[in-house]
Amino acid sequence: MASSLAAFPSDGQLPRSRGRGLPAHALGSIPLLRLLAPRRRSRRFAAEFSTGGAGTVTGGSRARGGVDVAAVAAVLRDARTAEDVENSVKDFLGGCSGQGHLPLQVYTTVIRGLGREKRLDAALAVVEHLKRRGGGCVNQFVYNCLLGAVKNCGEIGRIEDILADMEAQGVTPNIVTLNTLMSIYVQQGKIDDVFKVYADIEERGLLPTAATYSTVMSAYKKAGNAFGAINFFVKLKEMCEKGELVGKNEDWEQEFVKYEKLAVRVCYMTMRQLLVSGQNPVGEVLKVLFAMDEAAVRPDRRDYERLVWACTREEHYTIAKELYQRIRELNGRDISLSVCNHLIWLMGKAKKWWAALQIYEDLLDKGPKSNTLSYELIMSHFIVLLNAAKKRGIWRWGVRLLNKMEEKGLKPGSKEWNTVLLACSRASEASAAVDIFKKMIDHGLKPDIVSYGALLSALEKGKMYDEALRVWEHMCKVGIKPNLYAYTILVSIYIGEGNHAMVDAVIQEMLSAKIEPTVVTFNAIISACVRNNMAGTAFEWFHRMKMRSIHPNEITYQMVIEALIQDGKPRLAYEMYMRACDQGFELPAKSYDTVMDACKADGSLTDLTTLGPQPVTKVEPIRIESNSSSFSEIDDLPICSHYFGNTGMYSSYKYRMAR
């Protein structure tokens, strides 16, 4: 059963023994630690067996006496009993210088090989053969090899039997035995048992080896305990500085490189798990990063980049900025371009447009060289911002965006210029629309129907009717065919001039061009009538719309109600409001207040309680027209507007999060 992390030493401090021996209830499933009588061995003894024992054959295919070890292993692969082993090795006894037995080193090498081939039954048969042979043939090294074979085979359930047999043979474990036992517990996920074994190593006076410390680090990795791994690494460094680690400093320096990599790996896995979890990981991930800084655990660029790829949600942008800054500080030009593109995408998803622009600016100034994807990503962000400017009519901001694009080597196309023109139209800025239209042409771009439509709309709202008609004539002259939107603006222009005959002519021209007028067309006509105080004409066009079987919408009713109030007909305005409500339309509070105030001022006997309560004013989010589903609405446009209004803020913006 995997151990609970509640009892896990999260601070990295390893458990200390409480006396000569540990009580049985504290040892759990570790019978080996209960049965061992001798508590201390010499350093020479521990070192000898930690490296495989004196005179051990660790490589090659032949051992002492000229015996072919590979051939012996081949004939023992299918052995199941001690008799099978004895019968199989008879043919090899002739090369043993008259000893009558194969050297022990041959058998230990064979046991290890059988473990690698996952033939545990054969390895157990070899040990049984050695037990029958007697003469101290089964020793610590034999059982260590057998435990290693069990680990390789994955048959962990046999550990208890082997430990019991080891006790029966009177064999005391050494550091290799306990290292192997710890690694098996790591493999099983029994993390608290790993630390119990480590505590017993210290109690017995055995000298931990590099493998011991690596196994402890692996336990922290298995548990996903980044802080425990960091603290343990710091403790090892302190022990090394105090000379408490036995061995050459050069050897330990090489080991510490491995330990640091293990610590980095543990921290990486912990932070990645936090990032992919459903909870907000920002605080916890930053804690791990800062703990690594304090412990001088230094990830390399690739570790940071792998974490950047794990940042995929909007709330990850803070972590992504921190990681990006760290990569740049290591070696800015070595950062992967794909990582930069991912960061630009992520910052846009989080609506941190200025941060995305900073990353793109770094690509231009520091490298690596941007590619087509970089260009398309940053262009998509500009388009989102331009669409937001269009929605709110912030045309000056749109112009600044165009200037910023050109400053960074981005070439705005007709779509981008049209967006700013539409912003001017929404803001009723006729002169600004004319200037932008001219600049668009000066940049070598050919205006299309959208460009002309936006310019016509701005001129119509500015009541510059003559200029608007000249633009219409020029548009037709250059071969741009009007669409429904353009015709709708044209009828609004003629309504503004009071030229009703031309309005009818435009409607007929639309029908000839097989462009059917819609509710939008009639709404534009009615709105133009209301703006020009032509209430009667507005109501007349409302009836003509109904005659064409075009159903009014909320905007239609709003304009007609306003027209009736202008015409001094509050009773009709009241009836129009009630009709709209009966049809399921939700008119704004402005229409409600207009009808209520007009009826009260007129002294009408209308029962105003039938209007019901005042509608709640709804603040609709600005929807972004974007090909990417990553952007739904803009929440922080004022910040962006301030940002682009102050170019110095752009260059001085700091990524580093205040610690």
XYZ file of C-alpha atoms in Angstrom:
659
model
C 0.000 0.000 0.000
C 1.406 3.385 -1.011
C 2.288 5.521 1.958
C 0.363 8.664 2.728
C 2.250 11.921 2.281
C 0.820 13.174 5.564
C 3.703 11.476 7.363
C 6.202 12.529 4.742
C 9.015 14.873 5.869
C 8.123 17.855 3.687
C 10.923 20.020 4.998
C 13.559 17.651 3.720
C 14.829 16.802 7.236
C 15.358 13.110 7.468
C 13.984 11.184 10.440
C 16.393 10.456 13.259
C 16.416 7.240 15.220
C 15.145 7.367 18.794
C 17.398 4.705 20.328
C 19.364 1.589 19.816
C 16.499 -0.125 18.037
C 13.138 0.833 16.520
C 9.910 -0.559 17.997
C 8.173 -3.205 15.955
C 5.047 -1.094 15.372
C 7.175 1.627 13.764
C 8.748 -0.713 11.268
C 5.534 -1.765 9.545
C 6.269 -4.156 6.749
C 10.078 -4.205 7.143
C 10.911 -7.518 8.829
C 14.544 -7.154 7.832
C 15.045 -4.314 10.306
C 13.581 -6.391 13.171
C 15.813 -9.406 12.805
C 19.293 -8.008 12.429
C 21.460 -8.356 15.527
C 24.843 -6.843 14.574
C 24.648 -3.071 14.398
C 28.062 -1.927 13.279
C 30.439 -2.984 10.568
C 33.819 -1.627 9.639
C 34.126 1.048 6.969
C 36.272 -1.297 4.916
C 33.547 -3.948 5.052
C 30.820 -1.502 4.004
C 32.873 -0.008 1.204
C 33.862 -3.450 -0.069
C 30.312 -4.670 -0.448
C 28.919 -1.363 -1.667
C 31.104 -1.845 -4.724
C 30.247 -5.487 -5.261
C 32.583 -7.356 -2.888
C 36.233 -8.183 -3.159
C 37.267 -10.118 -6.188
C 33.875 -9.822 -7.840
C 33.528 -10.257 -11.570
C 31.678 -7.174 -12.757
C 32.044 -7.472 -16.488
C 33.167 -9.671 -19.321
C 32.061 -13.211 -20.038
C 34.742 -15.204 -18.146
C 35.636 -15.572 -14.439
C 38.467 -17.158 -12.514
C 39.535 -20.579 -13.636
C 38.636 -19.916 -17.252
C 34.907 -20.663 -16.874
C 32.670 -19.242 -19.608
C 30.104 -17.331 -17.512
C 27.840 -16.622 -20.485
C 27.660 -20.320 -21.269
C 26.829 -21.141 -17.645
C 24.048 -18.551 -17.639
C 22.664 -19.982 -20.860
C 22.296 -23.520 -19.455
C 20.744 -22.218 -16.215
C 18.040 -20.062 -17.827
C 15.406 -22.778 -17.453
C 16.528 -24.193 -14.070
C 13.788 -24.501 -11.445
C 15.435 -26.451 -8.600
C 18.833 -26.868 -6.975
C 19.118 -30.269 -8.668
C 18.630 -28.656 -12.064
C 21.488 -26.257 -11.307
C 23.782 -29.013 -10.061
C 23.177 -31.185 -13.121
C 23.594 -28.254 -15.515
C 26.978 -27.062 -14.208
C 28.674 -30.476 -14.139
C 30.033 -30.010 -17.632
C 31.859 -26.824 -16.523
C 33.645 -28.280 -13.499
C 36.597 -29.520 -15.570
C 37.894 -25.977 -16.009
C 37.955 -25.140 -12.282
C 41.496 -26.294 -11.476
C 40.253 -29.342 -9.588
C 38.162 -27.369 -7.113
C 35.023 -29.416 -7.751
C 32.868 -26.251 -7.672
C 32.445 -23.213 -9.811
C 33.760 -19.992 -8.237
C 31.216 -17.975 -6.265
C 31.802 -14.995 -8.540
C 30.433 -17.008 -11.455
C 27.157 -17.634 -9.646
C 26.685 -14.000 -8.545
C 27.274 -12.833 -12.100
C 24.778 -15.399 -13.342
C 22.169 -14.296 -10.777
C 22.454 -10.703 -11.938
C 22.163 -11.754 -15.562
C 19.106 -13.920 -14.885
C 17.501 -10.963 -13.121
C 18.039 -8.745 -16.161
C 16.415 -11.460 -18.298
C 13.519 -11.621 -15.803
C 14.125 -15.295 -14.943
C 13.690 -15.070 -11.197
C 12.896 -18.763 -10.677
C 16.255 -19.699 -12.172
C 18.036 -17.141 -9.948
C 16.319 -18.580 -6.847
C 17.364 -22.091 -7.899
C 20.997 -20.941 -8.101
C 20.779 -19.545 -4.540
C 19.265 -22.824 -3.294
C 22.152 -24.681 -4.937
C 24.644 -22.446 -3.124
C 22.890 -23.045 0.202
C 23.233 -26.798 -0.257
C 26.849 -26.377 -1.195
C 27.510 -24.852 2.254
C 30.833 -23.446 3.336
C 29.560 -19.861 3.596
C 28.676 -19.700 -0.085
C 25.580 -17.572 0.564
C 26.692 -14.180 1.796
C 25.629 -10.563 1.588
C 26.676 -10.166 -1.996
C 24.663 -13.225 -3.121
C 21.515 -11.902 -1.474
C 22.153 -8.408 -2.811
C 22.329 -9.840 -6.317
C 19.121 -11.781 -5.659
C 17.312 -8.671 -4.373
C 18.456 -6.833 -7.493
C 17.032 -9.658 -9.602
C 13.696 -9.387 -7.751
C 13.621 -5.655 -8.431
C 14.380 -6.142 -12.136
C 11.699 -8.801 -12.445
C 9.128 -6.689 -10.658
C 8.053 -9.576 -8.407
C 8.056 -7.456 -5.290
C 5.890 -9.927 -3.401
C 8.864 -12.261 -2.966
C 10.881 -9.709 -0.992
C 9.472 -10.871 2.341
C 10.455 -14.495 1.688
C 13.977 -13.541 0.661
C 14.459 -11.353 3.733
C 13.215 -14.182 5.953
C 15.603 -16.606 4.255
C 18.421 -14.120 4.700
C 17.656 -14.042 8.432
C 17.561 -17.842 8.606
C 21.006 -18.037 6.988
C 22.397 -15.558 9.500
C 23.390 -13.047 6.802
C 23.501 -9.430 7.956
C 22.521 -6.762 5.399
C 25.009 -4.178 4.296
C 24.524 -0.761 2.711
C 23.888 -2.281 -0.715
C 21.107 -4.430 0.730
C 19.422 -1.432 2.282
C 19.925 0.672 -0.848
C 18.230 -2.024 -2.880
C 15.422 -2.264 -0.351
C 14.880 1.517 -0.484
C 14.793 1.517 -4.275
C 12.174 -1.252 -4.188
C 10.040 0.792 -1.792
C 10.402 3.789 -4.099
C 9.208 1.637 -6.963
C 6.196 0.576 -4.862
C 5.435 4.130 -3.782
C 6.029 3.359 -0.087
C 7.745 6.658 0.569
C 7.583 6.636 4.367
C 9.176 3.171 4.399
C 12.068 4.570 2.369
C 12.820 7.060 5.123
C 12.488 4.431 7.821
C 15.188 2.391 6.086
C 17.355 5.507 5.722
C 16.953 6.237 9.431
C 18.042 2.663 10.224
C 21.138 3.099 8.039
C 22.232 5.997 10.240
C 21.367 4.117 13.402
C 23.429 1.076 12.411
C 26.443 3.211 11.665
C 26.573 2.169 8.020
C 28.050 4.688 5.643
C 25.541 5.962 3.070
C 26.824 5.832 -0.475
C 26.047 8.032 -3.441
C 23.371 5.494 -4.399
C 21.761 5.969 -0.977
C 21.352 9.695 -1.463
C 20.162 9.214 -5.056
C 17.478 6.834 -3.827
C 16.307 9.361 -1.244
C 16.080 12.008 -3.974
C 14.122 9.529 -6.081
C 11.701 9.128 -3.175
C 11.067 12.870 -3.154
C 10.560 12.701 -6.901
C 8.077 9.858 -6.564
C 6.161 11.833 -3.946
C 6.263 15.050 -5.980
C 7.695 16.923 -2.995
C 9.712 19.772 -4.476
C 10.457 21.509 -1.177
C 11.624 18.259 0.429
C 13.991 17.587 -2.481
C 15.392 21.131 -2.327
C 15.973 20.995 1.423
C 17.607 17.573 1.184
C 19.910 18.847 -1.565
C 20.881 21.807 0.624
C 21.577 19.466 3.546
C 23.859 17.305 1.373
C 25.815 20.376 0.273
C 26.286 21.419 3.871
C 27.502 17.916 4.769
C 29.954 18.031 1.875
C 31.284 21.421 2.958
C 31.802 20.095 6.500
C 33.634 17.023 5.213
C 30.997 14.624 6.528
C 30.760 12.729 3.236
C 33.341 9.934 2.938
C 35.237 9.808 -0.314
C 37.108 12.019 -2.725
C 35.783 15.515 -3.287
C 36.124 15.049 -7.035
C 33.805 12.055 -6.923
C 31.233 13.909 -4.845
C 31.339 16.886 -7.195
C 30.254 14.593 -10.007
C 27.524 13.142 -7.809
C 26.256 16.577 -6.869
C 25.724 17.335 -10.540
C 23.397 14.325 -10.610
C 21.686 15.362 -7.367
C 21.053 18.841 -8.698
C 19.550 17.418 -11.880
C 17.330 15.190 -9.750
C 16.227 18.176 -7.665
C 15.484 20.157 -10.816
C 13.487 17.248 -12.179
C 11.452 16.953 -8.976
C 10.707 20.683 -9.032
C 9.803 20.589 -12.715
C 7.381 17.696 -12.249
C 5.792 19.402 -9.241
C 5.326 22.714 -11.064
C 4.000 21.016 -14.185
C 1.482 19.075 -12.113
C 0.358 22.333 -10.520
C -0.037 23.964 -13.921
C -2.143 21.183 -15.408
C -4.336 20.900 -12.302
C -7.673 22.634 -12.184
C -6.702 24.960 -9.337
C -5.002 28.344 -9.584
C -1.299 27.407 -9.426
C 0.316 30.839 -9.609
C 1.312 31.210 -5.981
C 2.545 27.643 -5.500
C 4.622 27.581 -8.683
C 6.291 30.878 -7.826
C 7.102 29.562 -4.342
C 8.920 26.595 -5.908
C 10.835 28.864 -8.282
C 11.971 31.173 -5.498
C 12.920 28.214 -3.270
C 15.118 26.939 -6.102
C 16.754 30.358 -6.294
C 17.544 30.359 -2.592
C 19.008 26.847 -2.752
C 21.060 27.690 -5.879
C 19.316 24.895 -7.778
C 19.762 26.081 -11.339
C 17.442 24.786 -14.067
C 18.641 25.262 -17.606
C 16.832 26.935 -20.463
C 15.136 23.739 -21.618
C 13.564 23.175 -18.187
C 12.058 26.652 -18.215
C 10.839 26.229 -21.791
C 9.110 22.952 -20.981
C 7.268 24.753 -18.191
C 6.265 27.532 -20.575
C 4.589 24.943 -22.794
C 2.552 23.820 -19.761
C 1.156 27.365 -19.418
C -2.053 27.270 -21.436
C -4.708 29.034 -19.372
C -5.344 32.741 -18.913
C -4.309 32.736 -15.260
C -0.909 31.301 -16.227
C 0.307 34.555 -17.749
C 2.075 35.690 -14.554
C 4.092 32.474 -14.381
C 4.780 32.617 -18.113
C 6.170 36.162 -17.794
C 8.440 35.065 -14.928
C 9.728 32.090 -16.899
C 10.273 34.231 -20.001
C 12.331 36.745 -18.051
C 14.455 33.952 -16.546
C 15.153 32.479 -19.981
C 16.174 35.882 -21.305
C 18.490 36.404 -18.336
C 20.198 33.036 -18.930
C 20.951 33.636 -22.588
C 18.436 35.673 -24.468
C 19.295 34.645 -27.991
C 19.085 30.925 -27.247
C 15.376 31.038 -26.452
C 13.282 28.904 -28.759
C 11.230 30.814 -31.298
C 8.335 28.395 -30.849
C 8.310 29.235 -27.134
C 8.164 32.960 -27.927
C 5.258 32.363 -30.298
C 3.477 30.359 -27.616
C 3.990 33.203 -25.153
C 2.619 35.763 -27.631
C -0.448 33.558 -28.057
C -0.872 33.101 -24.303
C -0.567 36.825 -23.548
C -3.229 37.530 -26.137
C -5.488 34.877 -24.646
C -5.059 36.523 -21.234
C -5.796 39.937 -22.832
C -2.316 41.169 -21.900
C -1.747 42.795 -25.257
C 1.120 45.027 -24.128
C 3.027 41.993 -22.838
C 2.566 40.220 -26.177
C 3.878 43.293 -27.985
C 6.899 43.413 -25.663
C 7.785 39.808 -26.517
C 7.482 40.570 -30.220
C 9.650 43.650 -29.764
C 12.267 41.468 -28.039
C 12.242 39.170 -31.057
C 13.067 42.128 -33.257
C 15.748 43.553 -30.937
C 17.309 40.480 -29.297
C 16.324 37.522 -31.460
C 15.662 34.872 -32.457
C 14.399 36.075 -35.798
C 10.608 36.055 -35.987
C 8.816 33.884 -38.526
C 5.459 33.911 -40.289
C 3.647 32.550 -37.258
C 5.063 35.324 -35.063
C 3.835 37.888 -37.565
C 0.377 36.345 -37.826
C -0.014 36.081 -34.052
C 0.890 39.682 -33.339
C -1.233 40.840 -36.286
C -4.186 38.930 -34.843
C -3.687 40.772 -31.550
C -3.647 44.128 -33.327
C -6.810 43.181 -35.190
C -8.523 42.344 -31.909
C -7.484 45.719 -30.491
C -8.555 47.539 -33.634
C -11.949 45.820 -33.549
C -12.333 46.897 -29.941
C -11.521 50.469 -30.968
C -14.111 50.188 -33.723
C -16.771 48.907 -31.327
C -16.218 51.797 -28.931
C -15.556 54.407 -31.564
C -12.091 55.163 -30.163
C -10.720 56.263 -33.499
C -7.667 58.077 -32.073
C -6.579 54.893 -30.392
C -7.065 53.074 -33.706
C -4.740 55.544 -35.386
C -2.109 54.996 -32.676
C -2.409 51.258 -33.218
C -1.754 51.681 -36.929
C 1.281 53.845 -36.168
C 2.583 51.278 -33.693
C 2.199 48.521 -36.280
C 4.231 50.442 -38.809
C 6.844 51.263 -36.183
C 7.356 47.537 -35.511
C 7.615 46.593 -39.169
C 4.028 45.360 -39.478
C 2.146 46.457 -42.561
C -1.523 47.271 -41.932
C -3.725 46.115 -44.789
C -7.086 47.299 -46.029
C -8.830 45.380 -43.261
C -6.935 47.261 -40.551
C -7.478 50.674 -42.160
C -11.167 49.903 -42.677
C -11.487 49.094 -38.994
C -10.256 52.566 -38.065
C -12.570 54.107 -40.652
C -15.488 52.274 -39.066
C -14.400 53.604 -35.667
C -14.572 57.131 -37.094
C -18.023 56.366 -38.454
C -19.244 55.126 -35.095
C -17.834 58.242 -33.428
C -19.400 60.509 -36.119
C -15.958 61.951 -36.886
C -16.329 62.944 -40.523
C -13.124 64.972 -40.863
C -11.064 62.228 -39.216
C -12.589 59.654 -41.576
C -11.612 61.785 -44.585
C -8.015 62.100 -43.337
C -7.693 58.369 -42.700
C -9.210 57.571 -46.097
C -6.559 59.768 -47.743
C -3.735 58.198 -45.702
C -4.942 54.773 -46.734
C -4.586 55.741 -50.376
C -1.194 57.354 -49.704
C 0.009 53.989 -48.317
C -0.731 52.382 -51.659
C -3.913 50.596 -50.598
C -7.014 50.494 -52.764
C -10.249 51.311 -50.902
C -13.020 48.745 -51.194
C -16.767 48.878 -50.558
C -16.187 48.712 -46.799
C -13.855 51.730 -46.978
C -16.330 53.766 -48.979
C -19.231 52.653 -46.801
C -17.458 53.743 -43.608
C -16.556 57.114 -45.146
C -20.121 57.640 -46.404
C -21.503 56.798 -42.970
C -19.180 59.261 -41.229
C -20.093 62.035 -43.701
C -23.823 61.303 -43.331
C -23.632 61.468 -39.538
C -21.711 64.731 -39.856
C -24.473 66.049 -42.170
C -21.906 66.621 -44.917
C -24.393 65.483 -47.538
C -22.837 67.118 -50.610
C -19.425 65.599 -49.836
C -21.072 62.241 -49.253
C -22.786 62.326 -52.651
C -19.498 63.203 -54.348
C -17.880 60.202 -52.631
C -20.779 58.035 -53.903
C -20.260 59.237 -57.460
C -16.507 58.586 -57.233
C -17.125 55.110 -55.852
C -19.398 54.204 -58.751
C -16.964 55.779 -61.221
C -14.034 53.593 -60.098
C -16.161 50.472 -60.455
C -17.024 49.690 -56.827
C -20.504 48.133 -56.773
C -22.695 49.298 -53.886
C -23.986 46.748 -51.400
C -26.912 46.810 -48.973
C -24.880 48.752 -46.432
C -23.906 51.442 -48.957
C -27.462 51.827 -50.254
C -28.722 52.115 -46.689
C -26.347 55.016 -46.062
C -27.373 56.644 -49.340
C -31.066 56.696 -48.418
C -30.100 58.196 -45.051
C -28.248 60.945 -46.910
C -31.301 61.778 -49.048
C -33.542 61.695 -45.976
C -31.192 64.188 -44.351
C -31.446 66.434 -47.400
C -35.227 66.115 -47.373
C -35.170 64.631 -50.854
C -37.858 61.964 -50.401
C -38.204 61.381 -54.120
C -34.597 60.234 -54.318
C -35.194 57.891 -51.386
C -37.874 56.106 -53.410
C -35.536 56.092 -56.404
C -32.768 54.463 -54.374
C -35.203 51.783 -53.131
C -36.156 51.020 -56.744
C -32.497 50.932 -57.765
C -31.833 48.414 -55.012
C -34.648 46.197 -56.224
C -33.315 46.446 -59.803
C -29.908 45.338 -58.513
C -31.674 42.405 -56.755
C -30.780 43.819 -53.336
C -33.818 43.556 -51.089
C -34.223 46.270 -48.447
C -34.156 44.890 -44.937
C -35.159 46.061 -41.501
C -31.694 47.628 -41.262
C -32.458 49.780 -44.322
C -35.748 51.034 -42.925
C -34.231 51.555 -39.476
C -31.612 53.787 -41.074
C -34.322 55.793 -42.845
C -36.435 56.139 -39.710
C -33.356 57.069 -37.626
C -32.367 59.730 -40.152
C -35.879 61.158 -40.015
C -35.767 61.329 -36.221
C -32.338 63.015 -36.248
C -33.670 65.628 -38.647
C -36.912 66.213 -36.658
C -39.070 64.626 -39.350
C -41.312 62.636 -37.022
C -44.252 62.345 -39.403
C -42.042 61.039 -42.184
C -40.495 58.525 -39.801
C -43.935 57.137 -38.881
C -44.839 56.980 -42.582
C -41.757 54.858 -43.337
C -42.708 52.617 -40.434
C -46.003 51.839 -42.141
C -44.290 51.346 -45.525
C -41.957 48.831 -43.897
C -44.941 46.870 -42.592
C -46.535 46.951 -46.033
C -43.430 45.218 -47.390
C -43.875 42.499 -44.745
C -40.637 43.507 -43.041
C -40.957 42.917 -39.322
C -39.714 45.668 -36.998
C -37.142 44.965 -34.319
C -36.207 46.648 -31.043
C -34.329 49.468 -32.769
C -37.349 50.179 -34.986
C -39.652 50.546 -32.000
C -37.149 52.740 -30.164
C -36.928 55.146 -33.102
C -40.681 55.202 -33.744
C -41.426 55.895 -30.065
C -38.951 58.776 -30.136
C -40.548 60.095 -33.334
C -44.049 59.982 -31.829
C -42.869 61.850 -28.737
C -41.305 64.487 -31.018
C -44.633 64.746 -32.863
C -46.511 65.328 -29.601
C -48.347 61.984 -29.582
C -47.566 60.400 -26.207
C -50.668 58.176 -26.311
C -49.489 56.561 -29.568
C -45.976 56.264 -28.136
C -47.458 54.437 -25.125
C -49.354 52.040 -27.400
C -46.221 51.451 -29.489
C -44.259 50.619 -26.330
C -46.906 48.151 -25.164
C -47.018 46.554 -28.627
C -43.256 46.023 -28.548
C -43.507 44.439 -25.100
C -46.338 42.173 -26.244
C -44.109 40.960 -29.088
C -41.422 39.969 -26.598
C -39.004 42.833 -27.207
C -37.068 44.259 -24.263
C -36.802 47.985 -24.889
C -34.168 49.940 -22.982
C -34.831 52.088 -19.941
C -34.484 55.195 -22.104
C -37.629 54.330 -24.089
C -39.519 53.569 -20.865
C -38.532 56.907 -19.311
C -39.393 58.790 -22.505
C -42.938 57.364 -22.629
C -43.483 57.806 -18.878
C -42.316 61.455 -18.839
C -44.272 62.366 -21.992
C -47.538 60.882 -20.691
C -47.148 62.622 -17.333
C -46.361 65.961 -18.983
C -49.366 65.620 -21.306
C -51.725 64.926 -18.406
C -52.949 61.834 -20.159
C -55.417 59.572 -18.377
C -53.401 56.535 -19.499
C -52.865 53.952 -16.763
C -49.077 54.099 -16.554
C -48.920 51.221 -14.097
C -49.392 48.892 -17.070
C -45.873 49.858 -18.171
C -44.559 47.851 -15.232
C -41.262 48.533 -13.471
C -38.442 50.327 -15.192
C -36.232 47.894 -17.158
C -32.840 47.186 -15.691
C -30.104 48.875 -17.657
C -27.869 46.201 -19.126
C -24.194 46.749 -19.728
C -23.360 44.535 -22.660
C -19.764 43.350 -23.079
C -18.085 44.355 -26.276
C -17.824 41.281 -28.440
C -14.694 40.941 -30.503
C -15.020 39.998 -34.134
C -12.063 37.661 -34.451
C -11.318 34.460 -36.290
C -9.837 33.099 -33.064
C -12.136 31.662 -30.414
C -9.548 32.598 -27.811
C -10.905 36.156 -27.553
C -14.411 36.814 -26.335
C -14.406 40.288 -24.883
C -12.168 43.144 -23.819
C -12.098 43.865 -20.106
C -9.147 46.183 -19.876
C -9.308 48.527 -22.845
C -8.731 51.671 -20.738
C -5.381 50.217 -19.670
C -4.452 49.547 -23.264
C -5.572 53.015 -24.321
C -3.418 54.589 -21.647
C -0.564 52.359 -22.658
C -0.626 53.338 -26.287
C -1.079 56.944 -25.317
C 2.250 56.842 -23.512
C 4.911 55.202 -25.636
C 7.479 55.604 -22.887
C 5.508 53.169 -20.795
C 5.956 50.568 -23.521
C 9.743 50.647 -23.493
C 10.013 50.845 -19.710
C 7.553 48.053 -18.933
C 9.152 45.462 -16.654
C 8.253 41.818 -16.817
C 9.803 40.880 -13.505
C 7.134 40.284 -10.917
C 7.670 42.065 -7.600
C 8.812 39.496 -5.116
